[in-house]
Short mmCIF file of C-alpha atoms in Angstrom, two decimals:
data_model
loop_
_atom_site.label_atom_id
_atom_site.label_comp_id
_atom_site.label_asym_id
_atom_site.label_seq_id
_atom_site.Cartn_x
_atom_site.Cartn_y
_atom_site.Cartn_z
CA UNK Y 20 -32.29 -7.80 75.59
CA UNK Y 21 -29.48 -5.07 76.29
CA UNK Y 22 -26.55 -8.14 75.94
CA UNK Y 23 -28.10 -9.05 72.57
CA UNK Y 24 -28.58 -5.67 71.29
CA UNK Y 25 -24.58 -4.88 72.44
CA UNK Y 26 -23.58 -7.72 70.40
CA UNK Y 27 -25.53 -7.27 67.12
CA UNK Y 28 -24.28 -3.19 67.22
CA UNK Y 29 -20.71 -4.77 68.29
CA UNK Y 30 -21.22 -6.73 65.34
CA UNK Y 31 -21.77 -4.23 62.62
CA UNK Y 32 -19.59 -1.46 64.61
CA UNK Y 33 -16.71 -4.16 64.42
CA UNK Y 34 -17.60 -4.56 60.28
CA UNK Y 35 -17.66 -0.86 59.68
CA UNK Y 36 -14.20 -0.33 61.49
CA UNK Y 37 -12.40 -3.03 59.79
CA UNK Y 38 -13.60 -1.40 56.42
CA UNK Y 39 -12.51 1.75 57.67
CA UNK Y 40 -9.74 2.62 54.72
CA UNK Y 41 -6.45 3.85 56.72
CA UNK Y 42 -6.53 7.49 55.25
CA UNK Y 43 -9.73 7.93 56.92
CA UNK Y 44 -8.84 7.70 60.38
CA UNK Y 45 -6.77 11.52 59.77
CA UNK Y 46 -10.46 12.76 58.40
CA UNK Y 47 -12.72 14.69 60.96
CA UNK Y 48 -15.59 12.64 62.53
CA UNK Y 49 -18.70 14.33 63.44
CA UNK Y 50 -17.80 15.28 66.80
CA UNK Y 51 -16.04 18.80 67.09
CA UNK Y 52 -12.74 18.80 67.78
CA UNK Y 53 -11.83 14.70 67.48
CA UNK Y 54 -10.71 12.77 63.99
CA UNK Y 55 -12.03 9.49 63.03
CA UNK Y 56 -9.42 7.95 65.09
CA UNK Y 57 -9.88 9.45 68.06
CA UNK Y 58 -13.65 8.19 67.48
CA UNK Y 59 -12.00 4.51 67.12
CA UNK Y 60 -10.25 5.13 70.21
CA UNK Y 61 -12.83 6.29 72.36
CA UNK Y 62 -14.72 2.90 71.46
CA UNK Y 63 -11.96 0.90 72.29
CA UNK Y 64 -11.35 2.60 75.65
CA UNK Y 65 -15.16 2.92 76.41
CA UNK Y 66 -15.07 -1.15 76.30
CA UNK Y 67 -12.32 -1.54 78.72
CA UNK Y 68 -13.77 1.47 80.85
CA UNK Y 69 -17.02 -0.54 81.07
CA UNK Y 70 -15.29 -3.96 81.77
CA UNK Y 71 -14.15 -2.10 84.93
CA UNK Y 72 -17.55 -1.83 85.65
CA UNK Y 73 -17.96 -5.24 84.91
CA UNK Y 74 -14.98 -6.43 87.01
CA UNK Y 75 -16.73 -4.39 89.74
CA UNK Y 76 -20.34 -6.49 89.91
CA UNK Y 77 -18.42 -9.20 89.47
CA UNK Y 78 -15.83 -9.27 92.68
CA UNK Y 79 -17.37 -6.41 94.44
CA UNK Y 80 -14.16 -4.38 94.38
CA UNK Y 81 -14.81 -0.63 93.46
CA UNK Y 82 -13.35 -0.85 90.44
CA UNK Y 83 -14.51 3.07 88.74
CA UNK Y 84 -14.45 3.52 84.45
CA UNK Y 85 -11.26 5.76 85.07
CA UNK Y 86 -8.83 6.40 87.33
CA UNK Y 87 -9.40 10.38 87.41
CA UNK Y 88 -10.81 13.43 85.61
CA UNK Y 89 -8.73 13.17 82.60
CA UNK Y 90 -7.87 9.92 81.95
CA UNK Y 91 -10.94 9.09 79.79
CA UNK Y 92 -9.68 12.75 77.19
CA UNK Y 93 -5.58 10.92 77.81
CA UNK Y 94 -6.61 7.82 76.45
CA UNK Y 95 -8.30 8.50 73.18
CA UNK Y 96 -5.60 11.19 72.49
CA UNK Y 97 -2.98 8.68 73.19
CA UNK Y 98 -4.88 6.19 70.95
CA UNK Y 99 -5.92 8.21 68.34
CA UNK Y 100 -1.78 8.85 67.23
CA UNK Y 101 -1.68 4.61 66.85
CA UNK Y 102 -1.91 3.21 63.33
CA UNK Y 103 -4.96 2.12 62.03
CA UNK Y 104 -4.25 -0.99 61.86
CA UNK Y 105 -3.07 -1.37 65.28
CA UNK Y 106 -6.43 0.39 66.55
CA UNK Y 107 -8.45 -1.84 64.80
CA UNK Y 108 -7.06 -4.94 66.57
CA UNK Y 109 -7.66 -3.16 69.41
CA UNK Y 110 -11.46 -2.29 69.16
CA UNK Y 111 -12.09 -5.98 68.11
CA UNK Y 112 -9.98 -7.23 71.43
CA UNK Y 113 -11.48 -4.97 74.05
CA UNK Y 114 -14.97 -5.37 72.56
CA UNK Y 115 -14.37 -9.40 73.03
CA UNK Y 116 -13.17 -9.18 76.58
CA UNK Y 117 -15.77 -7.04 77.70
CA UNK Y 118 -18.38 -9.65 75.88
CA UNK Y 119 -16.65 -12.11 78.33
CA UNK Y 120 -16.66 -10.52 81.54
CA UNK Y 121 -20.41 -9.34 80.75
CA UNK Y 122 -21.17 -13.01 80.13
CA UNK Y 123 -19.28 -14.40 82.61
CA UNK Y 124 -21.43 -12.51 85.56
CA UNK Y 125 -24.35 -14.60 87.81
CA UNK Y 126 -28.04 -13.15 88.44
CA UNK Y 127 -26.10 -12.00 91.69
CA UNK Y 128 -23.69 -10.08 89.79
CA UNK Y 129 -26.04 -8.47 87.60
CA UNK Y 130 -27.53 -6.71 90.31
CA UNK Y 131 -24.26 -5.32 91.88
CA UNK Y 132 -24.71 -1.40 91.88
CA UNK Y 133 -21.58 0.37 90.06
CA UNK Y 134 -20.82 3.99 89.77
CA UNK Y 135 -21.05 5.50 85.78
CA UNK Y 136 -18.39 8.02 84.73
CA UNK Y 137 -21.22 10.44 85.15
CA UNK Y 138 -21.75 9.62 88.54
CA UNK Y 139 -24.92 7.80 88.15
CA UNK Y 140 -25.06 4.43 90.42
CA UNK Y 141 -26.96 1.58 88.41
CA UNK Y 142 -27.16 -1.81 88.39
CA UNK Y 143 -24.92 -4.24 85.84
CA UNK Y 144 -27.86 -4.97 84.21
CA UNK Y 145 -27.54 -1.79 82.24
CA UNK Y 146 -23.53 -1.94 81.18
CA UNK Y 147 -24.25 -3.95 78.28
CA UNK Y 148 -27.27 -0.59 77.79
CA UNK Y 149 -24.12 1.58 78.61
CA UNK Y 150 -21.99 0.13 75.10
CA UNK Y 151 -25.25 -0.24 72.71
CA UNK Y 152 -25.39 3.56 73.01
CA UNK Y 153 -22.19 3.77 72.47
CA UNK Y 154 -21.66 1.00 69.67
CA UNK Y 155 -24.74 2.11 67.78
CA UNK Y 156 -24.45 6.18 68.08
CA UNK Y 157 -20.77 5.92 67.00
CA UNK Y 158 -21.51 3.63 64.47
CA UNK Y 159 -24.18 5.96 62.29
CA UNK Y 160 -20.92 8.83 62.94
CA UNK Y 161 -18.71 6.66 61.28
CA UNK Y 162 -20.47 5.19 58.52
CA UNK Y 163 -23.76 7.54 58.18
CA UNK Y 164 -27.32 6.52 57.94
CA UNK Y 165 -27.38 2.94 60.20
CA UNK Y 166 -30.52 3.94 61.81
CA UNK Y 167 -33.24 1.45 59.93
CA UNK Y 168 -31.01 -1.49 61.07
CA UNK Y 169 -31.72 -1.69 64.02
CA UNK Y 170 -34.84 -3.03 66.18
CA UNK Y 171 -37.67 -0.38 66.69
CA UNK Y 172 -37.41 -1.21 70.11
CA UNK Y 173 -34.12 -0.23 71.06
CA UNK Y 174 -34.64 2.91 68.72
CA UNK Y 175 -37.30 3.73 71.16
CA UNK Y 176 -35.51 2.95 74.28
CA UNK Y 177 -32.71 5.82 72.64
CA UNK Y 178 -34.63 8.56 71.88
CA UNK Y 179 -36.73 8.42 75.50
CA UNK Y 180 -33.45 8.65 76.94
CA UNK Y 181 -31.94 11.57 74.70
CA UNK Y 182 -35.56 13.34 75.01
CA UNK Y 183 -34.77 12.91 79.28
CA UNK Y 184 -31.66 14.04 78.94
CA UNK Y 185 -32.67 17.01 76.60
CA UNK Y 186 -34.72 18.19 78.81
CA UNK Y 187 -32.62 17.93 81.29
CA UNK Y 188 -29.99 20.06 80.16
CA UNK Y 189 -32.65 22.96 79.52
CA UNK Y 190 -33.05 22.10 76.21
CA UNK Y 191 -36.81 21.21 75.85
CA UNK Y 192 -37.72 24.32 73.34
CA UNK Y 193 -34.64 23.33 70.95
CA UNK Y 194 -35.51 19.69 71.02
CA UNK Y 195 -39.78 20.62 70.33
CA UNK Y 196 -38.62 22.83 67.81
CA UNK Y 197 -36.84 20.06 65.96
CA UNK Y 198 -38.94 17.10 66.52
CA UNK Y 199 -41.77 19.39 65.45
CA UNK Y 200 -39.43 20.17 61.99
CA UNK Y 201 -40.81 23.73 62.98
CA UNK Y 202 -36.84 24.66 64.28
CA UNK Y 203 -33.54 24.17 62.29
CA UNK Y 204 -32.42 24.77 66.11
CA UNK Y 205 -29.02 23.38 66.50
CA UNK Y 206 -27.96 20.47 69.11
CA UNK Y 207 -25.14 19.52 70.33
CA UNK Y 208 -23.95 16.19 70.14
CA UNK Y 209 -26.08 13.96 72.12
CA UNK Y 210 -23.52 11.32 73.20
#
């Protein structure tokens, strides 16, 4: 379900980047502080990051998303000064490769425990979980309302985890308040 969920939200993500006009990636994206193309960038390097995690079930070698603390914030900067066009390529390419190493993994492999960037162990059965957050979220930032595409079921499956994660970060009274449309209470980016 996850693997066929990353690759229809690869899919459109992959159709909304190439129609991405080149002016655009200078704009702001919704996320404080980063531009459209350091959005594009962050998808690209989230794919390779999570092929390391495939790489991982697959050999068994500890093989982490990044290297150290600020790799992950190097990368997108570093990627966000490339030309569009060059980015582009680059979101389609890592998005294939980590479609291959994902599909090239046995039952065996799926099970292999890897380490998240956040420091959550879990098994490979939820990397391809990992990008359709990443693919889908991203996607409604760059190209607005995408939410009634997709499948009720993996709506569901994303706001049960923002709701745990809400409430996790102490945030249960904001998160009521809007749900309830009783509070204009501000969030923070989710993801």
């Amino acid at each position: 379900m996850y693997l066929t969920w990353m690759r229809a939200g690869t899919e459109r993500l992959l159709e909304i980047v190439d129609g991405l006009e080149e002016p655009r990636f200078a704009e702001p994206s919704p996320l404080p502080g980063w531009t459209i193309g350091h959005l594009v960038a962050h998808l690209h390097f989230n794919a390779r990051a999570l092929g390391r995690l495939a790489s991982w079930a697959a050999t068994g070698v500890e093989t982490p998303m990044y290297d150290g603390a600020g790799q992950r914030e190097q990368e997108i900067s570093a990627g966000a000064t490339l030309r569009p066009v060059v980015l582009k390529g680059l979101v389609r390419e890592s998005a294939a490769e980590l479609d291959g190493l994902l599909s090239a993994l046995t039952d065996e492999q799926w099970s292999s425990s890897v380490v998240t960037a956040q420091g959550r162990t879990v098994s490979a059965e939820e990397i391809p979980w990992l990008r359709v957050r990443e693919v889908v979220v991203h996607g409604a930032d760059l190209d607005g309302d995408t939410w009634a595409q997709w499948p009720e079921e993996l709506l569901r499956a994303l706001v049960v985890e923002i709701v745990e994660q809400r409430f996790a970060r102490g945030q249960a009274a904001a998160l009521a308040g809007v749900l309830t449309g009783r509070s204009p209470a501000p969030l923070p980016p989710w993801l």
